[in-house]
Amino acid sequence: MALNRALIFLGPPGAGKGTQSKKIAQRCGVPHLSTGDMFREAVARDSALGRIARPIMERGGLVPDDLVMKMVEERLGRPDCSGGFVFDGFPRTLPQAEMLDKILEARGFRPQVIDFCVSPEELVRRISGRWMCSVDGEIYNIHEAPPKVAGICDRDGGKLVQRADDRPEAVKERLEVYERQTKPLTEYYRQRGVLSLVDAGAPVEEVSRALDKLVNC
Ligand code: AP5
């Protein structure tokens, strides 16, 4: 199975992009490309990129476009991206979207963009309850999808941790940055006729069913 296109999940922090994009990528047999996960790995490795990204991420800002694009282009050059891919949290600015258009055109891929719509109150509730596995990145939520044993990942027994940028001050900044810099992308893609909306305020399984109808592998 393949997608033969770039699936792009847009939406504010906590909207459920990570939760749903992993499922779709698995269903379609294509890579799940989360720029947030890539930066968190760089921070954990304490690489040169990670040392630049860490303070920006911790205060809720965006990593500069040139660094993001370099990382994404390198990732798209790997063989597993030949049948399409799912972007989670990318692009996030108009320059990133414009540069991505050129990359996709050169590869003969078209974008399919899905905007996750959720109320601000629900976003804050979800982020405050989020815990992640420190080993495989599996996402849990103490309100909605708790692990079987508190603090431990069901899949690999890894320790569950909270993200450094899920502190209330950083969340406020991330939501503001989203409104200012990322929300304009919905209009950008609407004008190109490639945008669909999904009610991502619904329970996880309901959102998955809506996405399954929108995305044909
Ligand atoms: P990134 O990791 O992309 O974070 P984000 O976009 O802020 O999104 P989140 O991961 O917070 O939320 P999500 O929508 O994936 O929700 P999730 O599925 O986890 O980026 C982090 C940082 O990296 C950025 O702030 C920036 O600094 C940097 N960065 C990354 N990409 C960049 C780029 N392109 N340019 C520049 N900088 C970049 O779900 C949230 C919680 O809700 C979970 O607990 C989950 O279990 C729960 N949940 C999910 N769905 C539901 C549901 N339907 N009902 C109830 N609970 C649900």
CSV table of C-alpha atoms and ligand atoms in Angstrom, one decimal:
chain,number,residue,atom,x,y,z
A,1,MET,CA,0.0,0.0,0.0
A,2,ALA,CA,1.2,3.6,-0.6
A,3,LEU,CA,-0.2,7.1,-0.6
A,4,ASN,CA,1.6,8.6,-3.6
A,5,ARG,CA,1.1,12.0,-2.0
A,6,ALA,CA,2.1,14.1,0.9
A,7,LEU,CA,-0.5,14.0,3.6
A,8,ILE,CA,-0.2,17.1,5.8
A,9,PHE,CA,-1.9,17.4,9.3
A,10,LEU,CA,-2.4,21.0,10.3
A,11,GLY,CA,-3.8,22.1,13.6
A,12,PRO,CA,-2.9,23.7,17.0
A,13,PRO,CA,-0.8,22.1,19.7
A,14,GLY,CA,-2.8,19.3,21.4
A,15,ALA,CA,-5.2,18.8,18.5
A,16,GLY,CA,-4.3,15.1,18.2
A,17,LYS,CA,-2.1,15.3,15.1
A,18,GLY,CA,0.5,13.0,16.5
A,19,THR,CA,-2.1,10.5,17.7
A,20,GLN,CA,-3.9,10.3,14.4
A,21,SER,CA,-1.0,10.7,12.0
A,22,LYS,CA,0.8,7.6,13.4
A,23,LYS,CA,-2.3,5.5,12.8
A,24,ILE,CA,-2.8,6.7,9.2
A,25,ALA,CA,0.9,6.3,8.4
A,26,GLN,CA,0.7,2.7,9.7
A,27,ARG,CA,-2.5,2.0,7.8
A,28,CYS,CA,-1.0,3.3,4.5
A,29,GLY,CA,2.4,1.8,5.1
A,30,VAL,CA,4.3,5.1,4.7
A,31,PRO,CA,6.6,7.0,7.1
A,32,HIS,CA,5.2,9.3,9.8
A,33,LEU,CA,7.3,12.5,9.7
A,34,SER,CA,7.0,14.6,12.8
A,35,THR,CA,9.3,17.6,12.8
A,36,GLY,CA,8.6,17.9,16.6
A,37,ASP,CA,9.8,14.3,17.2
A,38,MET,CA,12.9,15.0,15.0
A,39,PHE,CA,13.8,18.0,17.1
A,40,ARG,CA,13.1,16.2,20.4
A,41,GLU,CA,15.5,13.4,19.2
A,42,ALA,CA,18.1,16.0,18.3
A,43,VAL,CA,17.7,17.6,21.8
A,44,ALA,CA,18.0,14.2,23.4
A,45,ARG,CA,21.2,13.4,21.5
A,46,ASP,CA,22.5,16.9,22.3
A,47,SER,CA,23.5,17.4,18.7
A,48,ALA,CA,24.4,20.8,17.3
A,49,LEU,CA,20.8,21.1,16.0
A,50,GLY,CA,19.4,20.0,19.3
A,51,ARG,CA,21.4,22.7,21.2
A,52,ILE,CA,19.9,25.4,19.0
A,53,ALA,CA,16.3,23.9,19.1
A,54,ARG,CA,16.1,23.2,22.9
A,55,PRO,CA,15.7,26.8,24.2
A,56,ILE,CA,13.4,27.7,21.4
A,57,MET,CA,11.1,24.7,22.0
A,58,GLU,CA,11.1,25.1,25.7
A,59,ARG,CA,9.8,28.7,25.5
A,60,GLY,CA,7.2,27.6,22.8
A,61,GLY,CA,8.7,29.4,19.8
A,62,LEU,CA,9.4,28.0,16.3
A,63,VAL,CA,12.8,26.7,15.1
A,64,PRO,CA,14.1,28.9,12.2
A,65,ASP,CA,12.7,27.9,8.7
A,66,ASP,CA,16.2,27.2,7.2
A,67,LEU,CA,17.0,24.6,9.9
A,68,VAL,CA,13.6,23.0,9.6
A,69,MET,CA,13.8,22.7,5.8
A,70,LYS,CA,17.3,21.3,5.8
A,71,MET,CA,16.2,18.6,8.2
A,72,VAL,CA,13.0,17.8,6.2
A,73,GLU,CA,14.8,17.7,2.9
A,74,GLU,CA,17.4,15.3,4.3
A,75,ARG,CA,14.6,13.0,5.6
A,76,LEU,CA,12.6,13.0,2.3
A,77,GLY,CA,15.8,11.9,0.5
A,78,ARG,CA,15.6,8.5,2.2
A,79,PRO,CA,14.2,5.5,0.2
A,80,ASP,CA,11.3,4.9,2.6
A,81,CYS,CA,9.7,8.2,1.4
A,82,SER,CA,9.3,7.1,-2.2
A,83,GLY,CA,5.7,6.0,-1.8
A,84,GLY,CA,4.4,9.1,0.1
A,85,PHE,CA,4.5,10.3,3.7
A,86,VAL,CA,2.5,11.8,6.5
A,87,PHE,CA,3.7,15.2,7.9
A,88,ASP,CA,2.8,15.9,11.5
A,89,GLY,CA,3.5,19.5,12.6
A,90,PHE,CA,5.0,20.6,9.2
A,91,PRO,CA,4.8,23.0,7.5
A,92,ARG,CA,4.2,25.7,10.2
A,93,THR,CA,4.9,28.9,8.4
A,94,LEU,CA,4.2,30.3,4.9
A,95,PRO,CA,7.8,30.2,3.8
A,96,GLN,CA,7.9,26.5,4.9
A,97,ALA,CA,4.7,25.8,2.9
A,98,GLU,CA,6.1,27.5,-0.2
A,99,MET,CA,9.4,25.7,0.0
A,100,LEU,CA,7.5,22.4,0.5
A,101,ASP,CA,5.4,23.0,-2.6
A,102,LYS,CA,8.6,23.2,-4.7
A,103,ILE,CA,10.0,20.0,-3.2
A,104,LEU,CA,6.7,18.1,-3.8
A,105,GLU,CA,6.4,19.4,-7.4
A,106,ALA,CA,10.0,18.3,-8.1
A,107,ARG,CA,9.1,14.8,-6.8
A,108,GLY,CA,5.7,14.6,-8.6
A,109,PHE,CA,3.7,14.5,-5.3
A,110,ARG,CA,0.6,16.6,-4.6
A,111,PRO,CA,-0.4,17.6,-1.0
A,112,GLN,CA,-3.6,16.6,0.8
A,113,VAL,CA,-4.1,18.8,3.8
A,114,ILE,CA,-6.3,18.1,6.8
A,115,ASP,CA,-7.0,20.8,9.3
A,116,PHE,CA,-7.7,19.6,12.9
A,117,CYS,CA,-10.4,21.9,14.5
A,118,VAL,CA,-10.6,21.8,18.3
A,119,SER,CA,-11.7,24.4,20.9
A,120,PRO,CA,-9.0,26.2,22.9
A,121,GLU,CA,-10.4,24.8,26.2
A,122,GLU,CA,-10.1,21.3,25.0
A,123,LEU,CA,-6.6,21.8,23.7
A,124,VAL,CA,-5.4,23.0,27.1
A,125,ARG,CA,-7.2,20.1,28.8
A,126,ARG,CA,-5.5,17.5,26.5
A,127,ILE,CA,-2.0,19.0,26.8
A,128,SER,CA,-2.3,19.1,30.6
A,129,GLY,CA,-3.1,15.4,30.6
A,130,ARG,CA,-0.5,14.3,28.1
A,131,TRP,CA,2.3,11.9,29.0
A,132,MET,CA,4.8,10.3,26.6
A,133,CYS,CA,6.9,7.2,26.7
A,134,SER,CA,10.5,8.1,27.0
A,135,VAL,CA,11.5,5.0,25.0
A,136,ASP,CA,9.2,4.8,21.9
A,137,GLY,CA,7.3,8.1,22.1
A,138,GLU,CA,3.8,6.5,22.6
A,139,ILE,CA,1.3,9.1,23.6
A,140,TYR,CA,-1.0,8.7,26.6
A,141,ASN,CA,-3.5,11.0,28.3
A,142,ILE,CA,-4.4,10.6,32.0
A,143,HIS,CA,-8.0,11.9,31.3
A,144,GLU,CA,-8.7,9.9,28.1
A,145,ALA,CA,-6.2,7.1,27.5
A,146,PRO,CA,-4.3,6.3,30.7
A,147,PRO,CA,-1.6,3.5,30.7
A,148,LYS,CA,-2.5,0.3,32.5
A,149,VAL,CA,0.1,1.0,35.2
A,150,ALA,CA,0.6,4.7,36.2
A,151,GLY,CA,3.8,6.2,34.8
A,152,ILE,CA,4.7,3.1,32.7
A,153,CYS,CA,4.3,2.5,28.9
A,154,ASP,CA,2.0,-0.4,28.1
A,155,ARG,CA,4.1,-1.3,25.0
A,156,ASP,CA,7.7,-1.4,26.3
A,157,GLY,CA,7.6,-0.7,30.0
A,158,GLY,CA,9.4,2.7,29.4
A,159,LYS,CA,9.0,5.5,31.9
A,160,LEU,CA,6.3,8.1,31.0
A,161,VAL,CA,7.4,11.7,31.0
A,162,GLN,CA,5.8,15.1,30.4
A,163,ARG,CA,7.2,17.3,27.6
A,164,ALA,CA,9.2,20.3,28.7
A,165,ASP,CA,7.1,22.5,26.4
A,166,ASP,CA,3.8,21.4,28.1
A,167,ARG,CA,4.3,23.8,31.0
A,168,PRO,CA,1.4,26.4,31.1
A,169,GLU,CA,3.6,29.4,30.1
A,170,ALA,CA,5.1,27.5,27.1
A,171,VAL,CA,1.6,26.2,26.1
A,172,LYS,CA,0.2,29.8,26.1
A,173,GLU,CA,3.1,30.9,23.8
A,174,ARG,CA,2.7,27.9,21.5
A,175,LEU,CA,-1.0,28.6,21.0
A,176,GLU,CA,-0.3,32.3,20.2
A,177,VAL,CA,2.5,31.3,17.8
A,178,TYR,CA,0.1,28.9,16.1
A,179,GLU,CA,-2.5,31.7,15.6
A,180,ARG,CA,0.0,34.1,14.3
A,181,GLN,CA,2.2,31.9,12.1
A,182,THR,CA,0.5,28.6,11.3
A,183,LYS,CA,-3.2,29.4,11.1
A,184,PRO,CA,-2.7,31.4,7.8
A,185,LEU,CA,-1.7,28.1,6.1
A,186,THR,CA,-5.3,27.0,6.2
A,187,GLU,CA,-6.2,29.8,3.8
A,188,TYR,CA,-3.1,29.1,1.7
A,189,TYR,CA,-4.2,25.5,1.2
A,190,ARG,CA,-7.9,26.3,0.9
A,191,GLN,CA,-7.1,28.5,-2.1
A,192,ARG,CA,-5.2,25.6,-3.7
A,193,GLY,CA,-8.3,23.4,-3.3
A,194,VAL,CA,-6.4,20.7,-1.2
A,195,LEU,CA,-7.8,21.4,2.3
A,196,SER,CA,-10.3,19.4,4.3
A,197,LEU,CA,-11.5,20.0,7.8
A,198,VAL,CA,-12.0,17.4,10.5
A,199,ASP,CA,-13.9,17.9,13.9
A,200,ALA,CA,-10.9,16.8,16.0
A,201,GLY,CA,-12.8,17.7,19.3
A,202,ALA,CA,-14.5,14.4,19.0
A,203,PRO,CA,-13.3,11.2,20.8
A,204,VAL,CA,-10.1,9.5,19.2
A,205,GLU,CA,-12.0,6.7,17.5
A,206,GLU,CA,-14.5,9.0,16.0
A,207,VAL,CA,-11.7,11.3,14.6
A,208,SER,CA,-10.0,8.2,13.2
A,209,ARG,CA,-13.2,7.1,11.4
A,210,ALA,CA,-13.6,10.6,9.9
A,211,LEU,CA,-10.0,10.5,8.7
A,212,ASP,CA,-10.3,7.0,7.2
A,213,LYS,CA,-13.1,8.4,5.0
A,214,LEU,CA,-11.0,11.3,3.9
A,215,VAL,CA,-7.7,9.4,3.2
A,216,ASN,CA,-7.6,6.6,0.6
A,217,CYS,CA,-4.3,4.7,0.7
B,1,AP5,P1,5.2,19.3,17.9
B,1,AP5,O1,5.8,18.1,18.6
B,1,AP5,O2,4.8,19.3,16.5
B,1,AP5,O3,4.0,19.9,18.8
B,1,AP5,P2,2.6,20.6,18.5
B,1,AP5,O4,2.4,20.9,17.0
B,1,AP5,O5,2.6,21.7,19.4
B,1,AP5,O6,1.6,19.5,18.7
B,1,AP5,P3,1.5,18.6,19.9
B,1,AP5,O7,2.5,17.5,19.8
B,1,AP5,O8,1.5,19.3,21.2
B,1,AP5,O9,0.0,18.0,19.7
B,1,AP5,P4,-0.7,17.0,18.8
B,1,AP5,O10,-1.6,17.7,17.9
B,1,AP5,O11,0.4,16.1,18.1
B,1,AP5,O12,-1.5,16.2,19.8
B,1,AP5,P5,-1.3,14.7,20.4
B,1,AP5,O13,-1.7,13.7,19.4
B,1,AP5,O14,0.0,14.6,21.1
B,1,AP5,O15,6.3,20.5,18.0
B,1,AP5,C1,7.0,20.8,19.2
B,1,AP5,C2,7.9,22.0,19.0
B,1,AP5,O16,8.9,21.7,18.0
B,1,AP5,C3,7.3,23.3,18.4
B,1,AP5,O17,6.6,24.1,19.4
B,1,AP5,C4,8.5,24.0,17.8
B,1,AP5,O18,9.3,24.6,18.7
B,1,AP5,C5,9.2,22.8,17.2
B,1,AP5,N1,8.8,22.5,15.8
B,1,AP5,C6,8.2,21.4,15.3
B,1,AP5,N2,7.9,21.5,14.0
B,1,AP5,C7,8.4,22.7,13.6
B,1,AP5,C8,8.3,23.4,12.4
B,1,AP5,N3,7.8,22.8,11.3
B,1,AP5,N4,8.8,24.6,12.3
B,1,AP5,C9,9.4,25.2,13.4
B,1,AP5,N5,9.4,24.6,14.6
B,1,AP5,C10,8.9,23.4,14.7
B,1,AP5,O19,-2.5,14.8,21.5
B,1,AP5,C11,-2.5,15.6,22.6
B,1,AP5,C12,-3.1,14.9,23.9
B,1,AP5,O20,-4.5,14.7,23.6
B,1,AP5,C13,-2.5,13.5,24.1
B,1,AP5,O21,-2.4,13.2,25.5
B,1,AP5,C14,-3.5,12.5,23.4
B,1,AP5,O22,-3.6,11.3,24.1
B,1,AP5,C15,-4.8,13.3,23.6
B,1,AP5,N6,-5.8,13.2,22.5
B,1,AP5,C16,-5.5,13.1,21.2
B,1,AP5,N7,-6.6,13.0,20.5
B,1,AP5,C17,-7.6,13.1,21.4
B,1,AP5,C18,-9.1,13.1,21.2
B,1,AP5,N8,-9.7,13.0,20.0
B,1,AP5,N9,-9.8,13.1,22.4
B,1,AP5,C19,-9.2,13.3,23.6
B,1,AP5,N10,-7.9,13.3,23.8
B,1,AP5,C20,-7.1,13.2,22.7
